[in-house]
Amino acid sequence: MDNRRRYGRLRIPGTLCKLTGGHRLRCGWSGVLPAALLVYLSACSFSPPVKTISLASLEAAPAEPITDPNRYFVYDAGALRELCTPLGPRLGLLQVRSRREWQLLADAVPQVGPSCPNLQNGMLVGIACWAGTPIDGGWPIQLETVRVQSGGGLLNAKFNGGSYLPDGTARLETDYVKGLATVLVVDIDGTSFYPELSR
């Protein structure tokens, strides 16, 4: 992990009401306070505040091994690709945080089944590979560990290089991670990706 900036800061969403369009609340008279408050609230968009997590603290968080991931063959790689944040030309990061996202995943990958995990206390995370079918018959990706700090996560995975049949299929490996709100860094074989910066 020497290629990382040790003192970088990463941002994750939370909850905060902030003004849009440069609106400000000015209250000169107490009689116009209700009207001004109404204008203030109508100009307020509920968007997440920004939490800052240092990369060093994220890397210092304990590494939890991923011991029992779920693996899926995906015959419609295009549908899966739309749900993922790209990590180069052959891989993508899947993050499922809501029932709507779970339903989109279930539509693209019916094998996940109808039962949605508890997304109030964590999230489903996965790495997809749409390189095709590995000629050696192996599995192309492995989730190895995850580090969680204040809801932000660093996901470590391994990609098995080699020759692939370009048959349009994809593979997906997932796991549920308690306490995780968003993946800030994905490390694949020592190469770091920052999915929140690519949005």
mmCIF file with all atom_site columns, C-alpha atoms in Angstrom, residues 1-160:
data_model
loop_
_atom_site.group_PDB
_atom_site.id
_atom_site.type_symbol
_atom_site.label_atom_id
_atom_site.label_alt_id
_atom_site.label_comp_id
_atom_site.label_asym_id
_atom_site.label_entity_id
_atom_site.label_seq_id
_atom_site.pdbx_PDB_ins_code
_atom_site.Cartn_x
_atom_site.Cartn_y
_atom_site.Cartn_z
_atom_site.occupancy
_atom_site.B_iso_or_equiv
_atom_site.pdbx_formal_charge
_atom_site.auth_seq_id
_atom_site.auth_comp_id
_atom_site.auth_asym_id
_atom_site.auth_atom_id
_atom_site.pdbx_PDB_model_num
ATOM 1   C CA . MET A 1 1   ? 0.000   0.000   0.000   1.00 0.00 ? 1   MET A CA 1
ATOM 2   C CA . ASP A 1 2   ? 2.949   2.299   -0.513  1.00 0.00 ? 2   ASP A CA 1
ATOM 3   C CA . ASN A 1 3   ? 1.285   3.975   -3.469  1.00 0.00 ? 3   ASN A CA 1
ATOM 4   C CA . ARG A 1 4   ? -1.287  5.692   -1.252  1.00 0.00 ? 4   ARG A CA 1
ATOM 5   C CA . ARG A 1 5   ? -1.102  9.226   0.068   1.00 0.00 ? 5   ARG A CA 1
ATOM 6   C CA . ARG A 1 6   ? -0.913  8.610   3.800   1.00 0.00 ? 6   ARG A CA 1
ATOM 7   C CA . TYR A 1 7   ? -2.269  11.993  4.811   1.00 0.00 ? 7   TYR A CA 1
ATOM 8   C CA . GLY A 1 8   ? -5.049  12.290  2.279   1.00 0.00 ? 8   GLY A CA 1
ATOM 9   C CA . ARG A 1 9   ? -8.583  12.939  3.491   1.00 0.00 ? 9   ARG A CA 1
ATOM 10  C CA . LEU A 1 10  ? -11.674 11.189  2.203   1.00 0.00 ? 10  LEU A CA 1
ATOM 11  C CA . ARG A 1 11  ? -15.223 12.457  2.453   1.00 0.00 ? 11  ARG A CA 1
ATOM 12  C CA . ILE A 1 12  ? -18.360 10.485  3.149   1.00 0.00 ? 12  ILE A CA 1
ATOM 13  C CA . PRO A 1 13  ? -21.988 11.619  3.262   1.00 0.00 ? 13  PRO A CA 1
ATOM 14  C CA . GLY A 1 14  ? -24.037 12.087  6.422   1.00 0.00 ? 14  GLY A CA 1
ATOM 15  C CA . THR A 1 15  ? -27.152 14.230  6.992   1.00 0.00 ? 15  THR A CA 1
ATOM 16  C CA . LEU A 1 16  ? -27.434 17.987  6.978   1.00 0.00 ? 16  LEU A CA 1
ATOM 17  C CA . CYS A 1 17  ? -29.761 20.618  5.622   1.00 0.00 ? 17  CYS A CA 1
ATOM 18  C CA . LYS A 1 18  ? -27.987 23.179  3.492   1.00 0.00 ? 18  LYS A CA 1
ATOM 19  C CA . LEU A 1 19  ? -29.172 26.085  1.417   1.00 0.00 ? 19  LEU A CA 1
ATOM 20  C CA . THR A 1 20  ? -29.173 26.001  -2.350  1.00 0.00 ? 20  THR A CA 1
ATOM 21  C CA . GLY A 1 21  ? -29.021 28.899  -4.749  1.00 0.00 ? 21  GLY A CA 1
ATOM 22  C CA . GLY A 1 22  ? -27.312 31.268  -2.314  1.00 0.00 ? 22  GLY A CA 1
ATOM 23  C CA . HIS A 1 23  ? -30.423 31.836  -0.145  1.00 0.00 ? 23  HIS A CA 1
ATOM 24  C CA . ARG A 1 24  ? -29.904 33.257  3.352   1.00 0.00 ? 24  ARG A CA 1
ATOM 25  C CA . LEU A 1 25  ? -32.258 33.760  6.252   1.00 0.00 ? 25  LEU A CA 1
ATOM 26  C CA . ARG A 1 26  ? -32.394 37.400  7.344   1.00 0.00 ? 26  ARG A CA 1
ATOM 27  C CA . CYS A 1 27  ? -34.805 38.316  10.120  1.00 0.00 ? 27  CYS A CA 1
ATOM 28  C CA . GLY A 1 28  ? -35.178 42.047  10.628  1.00 0.00 ? 28  GLY A CA 1
ATOM 29  C CA . TRP A 1 29  ? -38.691 41.940  12.120  1.00 0.00 ? 29  TRP A CA 1
ATOM 30  C CA . SER A 1 30  ? -40.175 39.325  14.374  1.00 0.00 ? 30  SER A CA 1
ATOM 31  C CA . GLY A 1 31  ? -43.469 39.613  12.413  1.00 0.00 ? 31  GLY A CA 1
ATOM 32  C CA . VAL A 1 32  ? -41.891 38.269  9.235   1.00 0.00 ? 32  VAL A CA 1
ATOM 33  C CA . LEU A 1 33  ? -40.055 35.417  10.921  1.00 0.00 ? 33  LEU A CA 1
ATOM 34  C CA . PRO A 1 34  ? -42.642 32.731  9.969   1.00 0.00 ? 34  PRO A CA 1
ATOM 35  C CA . ALA A 1 35  ? -42.604 33.862  6.314   1.00 0.00 ? 35  ALA A CA 1
ATOM 36  C CA . ALA A 1 36  ? -38.821 34.038  6.278   1.00 0.00 ? 36  ALA A CA 1
ATOM 37  C CA . LEU A 1 37  ? -38.611 30.601  7.874   1.00 0.00 ? 37  LEU A CA 1
ATOM 38  C CA . LEU A 1 38  ? -40.901 29.210  5.194   1.00 0.00 ? 38  LEU A CA 1
ATOM 39  C CA . VAL A 1 39  ? -38.679 30.685  2.467   1.00 0.00 ? 39  VAL A CA 1
ATOM 40  C CA . TYR A 1 40  ? -35.632 29.278  4.252   1.00 0.00 ? 40  TYR A CA 1
ATOM 41  C CA . LEU A 1 41  ? -37.110 25.790  4.470   1.00 0.00 ? 41  LEU A CA 1
ATOM 42  C CA . SER A 1 42  ? -38.286 25.829  0.856   1.00 0.00 ? 42  SER A CA 1
ATOM 43  C CA . ALA A 1 43  ? -34.760 26.749  -0.242  1.00 0.00 ? 43  ALA A CA 1
ATOM 44  C CA . CYS A 1 44  ? -33.278 23.990  1.895   1.00 0.00 ? 44  CYS A CA 1
ATOM 45  C CA . SER A 1 45  ? -32.235 20.813  0.169   1.00 0.00 ? 45  SER A CA 1
ATOM 46  C CA . PHE A 1 46  ? -31.646 17.898  2.465   1.00 0.00 ? 46  PHE A CA 1
ATOM 47  C CA . SER A 1 47  ? -28.279 16.645  1.375   1.00 0.00 ? 47  SER A CA 1
ATOM 48  C CA . PRO A 1 48  ? -25.653 14.822  3.349   1.00 0.00 ? 48  PRO A CA 1
ATOM 49  C CA . PRO A 1 49  ? -22.983 16.747  5.190   1.00 0.00 ? 49  PRO A CA 1
ATOM 50  C CA . VAL A 1 50  ? -19.404 15.808  4.624   1.00 0.00 ? 50  VAL A CA 1
ATOM 51  C CA . LYS A 1 51  ? -17.484 13.751  7.138   1.00 0.00 ? 51  LYS A CA 1
ATOM 52  C CA . THR A 1 52  ? -13.748 13.676  6.737   1.00 0.00 ? 52  THR A CA 1
ATOM 53  C CA . ILE A 1 53  ? -11.789 10.504  7.383   1.00 0.00 ? 53  ILE A CA 1
ATOM 54  C CA . SER A 1 54  ? -8.029  10.467  7.047   1.00 0.00 ? 54  SER A CA 1
ATOM 55  C CA . LEU A 1 55  ? -6.624  7.751   4.846   1.00 0.00 ? 55  LEU A CA 1
ATOM 56  C CA . ALA A 1 56  ? -4.176  6.873   7.603   1.00 0.00 ? 56  ALA A CA 1
ATOM 57  C CA . SER A 1 57  ? -7.011  6.231   10.093  1.00 0.00 ? 57  SER A CA 1
ATOM 58  C CA . LEU A 1 58  ? -8.874  4.163   7.516   1.00 0.00 ? 58  LEU A CA 1
ATOM 59  C CA . GLU A 1 59  ? -5.782  2.055   6.888   1.00 0.00 ? 59  GLU A CA 1
ATOM 60  C CA . ALA A 1 60  ? -5.224  1.716   10.645  1.00 0.00 ? 60  ALA A CA 1
ATOM 61  C CA . ALA A 1 61  ? -8.721  0.273   11.219  1.00 0.00 ? 61  ALA A CA 1
ATOM 62  C CA . PRO A 1 62  ? -8.745  -3.472  11.901  1.00 0.00 ? 62  PRO A CA 1
ATOM 63  C CA . ALA A 1 63  ? -8.951  -5.633  8.792   1.00 0.00 ? 63  ALA A CA 1
ATOM 64  C CA . GLU A 1 64  ? -11.975 -7.914  8.935   1.00 0.00 ? 64  GLU A CA 1
ATOM 65  C CA . PRO A 1 65  ? -11.548 -10.985 6.725   1.00 0.00 ? 65  PRO A CA 1
ATOM 66  C CA . ILE A 1 66  ? -14.289 -11.819 4.255   1.00 0.00 ? 66  ILE A CA 1
ATOM 67  C CA . THR A 1 67  ? -14.668 -15.523 4.842   1.00 0.00 ? 67  THR A CA 1
ATOM 68  C CA . ASP A 1 68  ? -17.969 -16.540 3.227   1.00 0.00 ? 68  ASP A CA 1
ATOM 69  C CA . PRO A 1 69  ? -18.734 -14.366 0.186   1.00 0.00 ? 69  PRO A CA 1
ATOM 70  C CA . ASN A 1 70  ? -21.515 -15.065 -2.282  1.00 0.00 ? 70  ASN A CA 1
ATOM 71  C CA . ARG A 1 71  ? -20.561 -15.748 -5.895  1.00 0.00 ? 71  ARG A CA 1
ATOM 72  C CA . TYR A 1 72  ? -22.792 -15.316 -8.923  1.00 0.00 ? 72  TYR A CA 1
ATOM 73  C CA . PHE A 1 73  ? -22.545 -15.967 -12.658 1.00 0.00 ? 73  PHE A CA 1
ATOM 74  C CA . VAL A 1 74  ? -24.158 -13.042 -14.470 1.00 0.00 ? 74  VAL A CA 1
ATOM 75  C CA . TYR A 1 75  ? -25.355 -13.595 -18.019 1.00 0.00 ? 75  TYR A CA 1
ATOM 76  C CA . ASP A 1 76  ? -26.337 -9.969  -18.651 1.00 0.00 ? 76  ASP A CA 1
ATOM 77  C CA . ALA A 1 77  ? -23.100 -8.124  -17.929 1.00 0.00 ? 77  ALA A CA 1
ATOM 78  C CA . GLY A 1 78  ? -24.592 -4.848  -19.228 1.00 0.00 ? 78  GLY A CA 1
ATOM 79  C CA . ALA A 1 79  ? -27.298 -4.743  -16.546 1.00 0.00 ? 79  ALA A CA 1
ATOM 80  C CA . LEU A 1 80  ? -24.730 -5.405  -13.822 1.00 0.00 ? 80  LEU A CA 1
ATOM 81  C CA . ARG A 1 81  ? -22.324 -2.803  -15.228 1.00 0.00 ? 81  ARG A CA 1
ATOM 82  C CA . GLU A 1 82  ? -24.987 -0.095  -14.849 1.00 0.00 ? 82  GLU A CA 1
ATOM 83  C CA . LEU A 1 83  ? -25.129 -0.760  -11.079 1.00 0.00 ? 83  LEU A CA 1
ATOM 84  C CA . CYS A 1 84  ? -21.368 -0.545  -10.566 1.00 0.00 ? 84  CYS A CA 1
ATOM 85  C CA . THR A 1 85  ? -18.729 2.145   -10.259 1.00 0.00 ? 85  THR A CA 1
ATOM 86  C CA . PRO A 1 86  ? -15.966 1.303   -12.762 1.00 0.00 ? 86  PRO A CA 1
ATOM 87  C CA . LEU A 1 87  ? -12.596 0.167   -11.428 1.00 0.00 ? 87  LEU A CA 1
ATOM 88  C CA . GLY A 1 88  ? -10.763 0.034   -14.727 1.00 0.00 ? 88  GLY A CA 1
ATOM 89  C CA . PRO A 1 89  ? -11.976 -1.669  -17.918 1.00 0.00 ? 89  PRO A CA 1
ATOM 90  C CA . ARG A 1 90  ? -12.756 -5.125  -16.459 1.00 0.00 ? 90  ARG A CA 1
ATOM 91  C CA . LEU A 1 91  ? -13.903 -4.546  -12.881 1.00 0.00 ? 91  LEU A CA 1
ATOM 92  C CA . GLY A 1 92  ? -16.573 -2.600  -11.013 1.00 0.00 ? 92  GLY A CA 1
ATOM 93  C CA . LEU A 1 93  ? -17.573 -1.858  -7.426  1.00 0.00 ? 93  LEU A CA 1
ATOM 94  C CA . LEU A 1 94  ? -21.123 -2.711  -6.370  1.00 0.00 ? 94  LEU A CA 1
ATOM 95  C CA . GLN A 1 95  ? -22.636 -0.923  -3.346  1.00 0.00 ? 95  GLN A CA 1
ATOM 96  C CA . VAL A 1 96  ? -26.190 -1.691  -2.233  1.00 0.00 ? 96  VAL A CA 1
ATOM 97  C CA . ARG A 1 97  ? -27.449 0.733   0.433   1.00 0.00 ? 97  ARG A CA 1
ATOM 98  C CA . SER A 1 98  ? -31.246 0.782   -0.106  1.00 0.00 ? 98  SER A CA 1
ATOM 99  C CA . ARG A 1 99  ? -34.127 -1.520  -0.947  1.00 0.00 ? 99  ARG A CA 1
ATOM 100 C CA . ARG A 1 100 ? -34.408 0.156   -4.340  1.00 0.00 ? 100 ARG A CA 1
ATOM 101 C CA . GLU A 1 101 ? -30.768 -0.672  -5.109  1.00 0.00 ? 101 GLU A CA 1
ATOM 102 C CA . TRP A 1 102 ? -31.372 -4.215  -3.857  1.00 0.00 ? 102 TRP A CA 1
ATOM 103 C CA . GLN A 1 103 ? -34.309 -4.562  -6.244  1.00 0.00 ? 103 GLN A CA 1
ATOM 104 C CA . LEU A 1 104 ? -32.186 -3.320  -9.166  1.00 0.00 ? 104 LEU A CA 1
ATOM 105 C CA . LEU A 1 105 ? -29.543 -5.892  -8.230  1.00 0.00 ? 105 LEU A CA 1
ATOM 106 C CA . ALA A 1 106 ? -32.158 -8.664  -7.945  1.00 0.00 ? 106 ALA A CA 1
ATOM 107 C CA . ASP A 1 107 ? -33.473 -7.720  -11.409 1.00 0.00 ? 107 ASP A CA 1
ATOM 108 C CA . ALA A 1 108 ? -29.958 -7.866  -12.906 1.00 0.00 ? 108 ALA A CA 1
ATOM 109 C CA . VAL A 1 109 ? -28.826 -10.929 -10.926 1.00 0.00 ? 109 VAL A CA 1
ATOM 110 C CA . PRO A 1 110 ? -31.922 -13.017 -10.013 1.00 0.00 ? 110 PRO A CA 1
ATOM 111 C CA . GLN A 1 111 ? -29.748 -15.565 -8.179  1.00 0.00 ? 111 GLN A CA 1
ATOM 112 C CA . VAL A 1 112 ? -29.351 -13.158 -5.230  1.00 0.00 ? 112 VAL A CA 1
ATOM 113 C CA . GLY A 1 113 ? -32.909 -14.080 -4.263  1.00 0.00 ? 113 GLY A CA 1
ATOM 114 C CA . PRO A 1 114 ? -35.760 -12.018 -2.859  1.00 0.00 ? 114 PRO A CA 1
ATOM 115 C CA . SER A 1 115 ? -34.449 -11.573 0.685   1.00 0.00 ? 115 SER A CA 1
ATOM 116 C CA . CYS A 1 116 ? -32.880 -8.136  1.190   1.00 0.00 ? 116 CYS A CA 1
ATOM 117 C CA . PRO A 1 117 ? -30.254 -7.898  3.970   1.00 0.00 ? 117 PRO A CA 1
ATOM 118 C CA . ASN A 1 118 ? -30.588 -5.398  6.832   1.00 0.00 ? 118 ASN A CA 1
ATOM 119 C CA . LEU A 1 119 ? -29.404 -2.206  5.146   1.00 0.00 ? 119 LEU A CA 1
ATOM 120 C CA . GLN A 1 120 ? -29.979 -0.030  8.223   1.00 0.00 ? 120 GLN A CA 1
ATOM 121 C CA . ASN A 1 121 ? -26.901 -1.416  9.976   1.00 0.00 ? 121 ASN A CA 1
ATOM 122 C CA . GLY A 1 122 ? -24.613 -2.002  7.004   1.00 0.00 ? 122 GLY A CA 1
ATOM 123 C CA . MET A 1 123 ? -24.553 -2.570  3.278   1.00 0.00 ? 123 MET A CA 1
ATOM 124 C CA . LEU A 1 124 ? -23.941 -5.159  0.607   1.00 0.00 ? 124 LEU A CA 1
ATOM 125 C CA . VAL A 1 125 ? -20.662 -4.662  -1.223  1.00 0.00 ? 125 VAL A CA 1
ATOM 126 C CA . GLY A 1 126 ? -19.215 -6.539  -4.158  1.00 0.00 ? 126 GLY A CA 1
ATOM 127 C CA . ILE A 1 127 ? -16.724 -6.604  -6.981  1.00 0.00 ? 127 ILE A CA 1
ATOM 128 C CA . ALA A 1 128 ? -17.916 -7.458  -10.480 1.00 0.00 ? 128 ALA A CA 1
ATOM 129 C CA . CYS A 1 129 ? -15.742 -8.708  -13.329 1.00 0.00 ? 129 CYS A CA 1
ATOM 130 C CA . TRP A 1 130 ? -17.079 -8.539  -16.884 1.00 0.00 ? 130 TRP A CA 1
ATOM 131 C CA . ALA A 1 131 ? -13.972 -9.879  -18.617 1.00 0.00 ? 131 ALA A CA 1
ATOM 132 C CA . GLY A 1 132 ? -15.806 -13.076 -19.618 1.00 0.00 ? 132 GLY A CA 1
ATOM 133 C CA . THR A 1 133 ? -15.183 -16.680 -18.644 1.00 0.00 ? 133 THR A CA 1
ATOM 134 C CA . PRO A 1 134 ? -11.720 -17.563 -17.268 1.00 0.00 ? 134 PRO A CA 1
ATOM 135 C CA . ILE A 1 135 ? -10.115 -20.224 -19.452 1.00 0.00 ? 135 ILE A CA 1
ATOM 136 C CA . ASP A 1 136 ? -8.514  -21.911 -16.435 1.00 0.00 ? 136 ASP A CA 1
ATOM 137 C CA . GLY A 1 137 ? -11.944 -22.408 -14.857 1.00 0.00 ? 137 GLY A CA 1
ATOM 138 C CA . GLY A 1 138 ? -11.062 -20.343 -11.761 1.00 0.00 ? 138 GLY A CA 1
ATOM 139 C CA . TRP A 1 139 ? -12.932 -17.479 -10.181 1.00 0.00 ? 139 TRP A CA 1
ATOM 140 C CA . PRO A 1 140 ? -11.663 -14.066 -11.377 1.00 0.00 ? 140 PRO A CA 1
ATOM 141 C CA . ILE A 1 141 ? -12.024 -11.998 -8.193  1.00 0.00 ? 141 ILE A CA 1
ATOM 142 C CA . GLN A 1 142 ? -11.804 -12.536 -4.446  1.00 0.00 ? 142 GLN A CA 1
ATOM 143 C CA . LEU A 1 143 ? -12.892 -10.160 -1.707  1.00 0.00 ? 143 LEU A CA 1
ATOM 144 C CA . GLU A 1 144 ? -10.231 -10.482 0.975   1.00 0.00 ? 144 GLU A CA 1
ATOM 145 C CA . THR A 1 145 ? -10.677 -7.947  3.799   1.00 0.00 ? 145 THR A CA 1
ATOM 146 C CA . VAL A 1 146 ? -12.543 -4.780  4.650   1.00 0.00 ? 146 VAL A CA 1
ATOM 147 C CA . ARG A 1 147 ? -11.568 -1.979  7.050   1.00 0.00 ? 147 ARG A CA 1
ATOM 148 C CA . VAL A 1 148 ? -14.339 0.253   8.408   1.00 0.00 ? 148 VAL A CA 1
ATOM 149 C CA . GLN A 1 149 ? -13.842 3.620   10.107  1.00 0.00 ? 149 GLN A CA 1
ATOM 150 C CA . SER A 1 150 ? -16.815 5.903   10.916  1.00 0.00 ? 150 SER A CA 1
ATOM 151 C CA . GLY A 1 151 ? -18.887 4.276   8.160   1.00 0.00 ? 151 GLY A CA 1
ATOM 152 C CA . GLY A 1 152 ? -16.190 4.621   5.494   1.00 0.00 ? 152 GLY A CA 1
ATOM 153 C CA . GLY A 1 153 ? -14.543 1.499   4.152   1.00 0.00 ? 153 GLY A CA 1
ATOM 154 C CA . LEU A 1 154 ? -11.374 0.247   2.531   1.00 0.00 ? 154 LEU A CA 1
ATOM 155 C CA . LEU A 1 155 ? -12.034 -2.933  0.565   1.00 0.00 ? 155 LEU A CA 1
ATOM 156 C CA . ASN A 1 156 ? -9.148  -5.244  -0.364  1.00 0.00 ? 156 ASN A CA 1
ATOM 157 C CA . ALA A 1 157 ? -9.598  -7.660  -3.243  1.00 0.00 ? 157 ALA A CA 1
ATOM 158 C CA . LYS A 1 158 ? -7.571  -9.843  -5.566  1.00 0.00 ? 158 LYS A CA 1
ATOM 159 C CA . PHE A 1 159 ? -7.922  -10.186 -9.331  1.00 0.00 ? 159 PHE A CA 1
ATOM 160 C CA . ASN A 1 160 ? -6.823  -13.422 -10.955 1.00 0.00 ? 160 ASN A CA 1
#
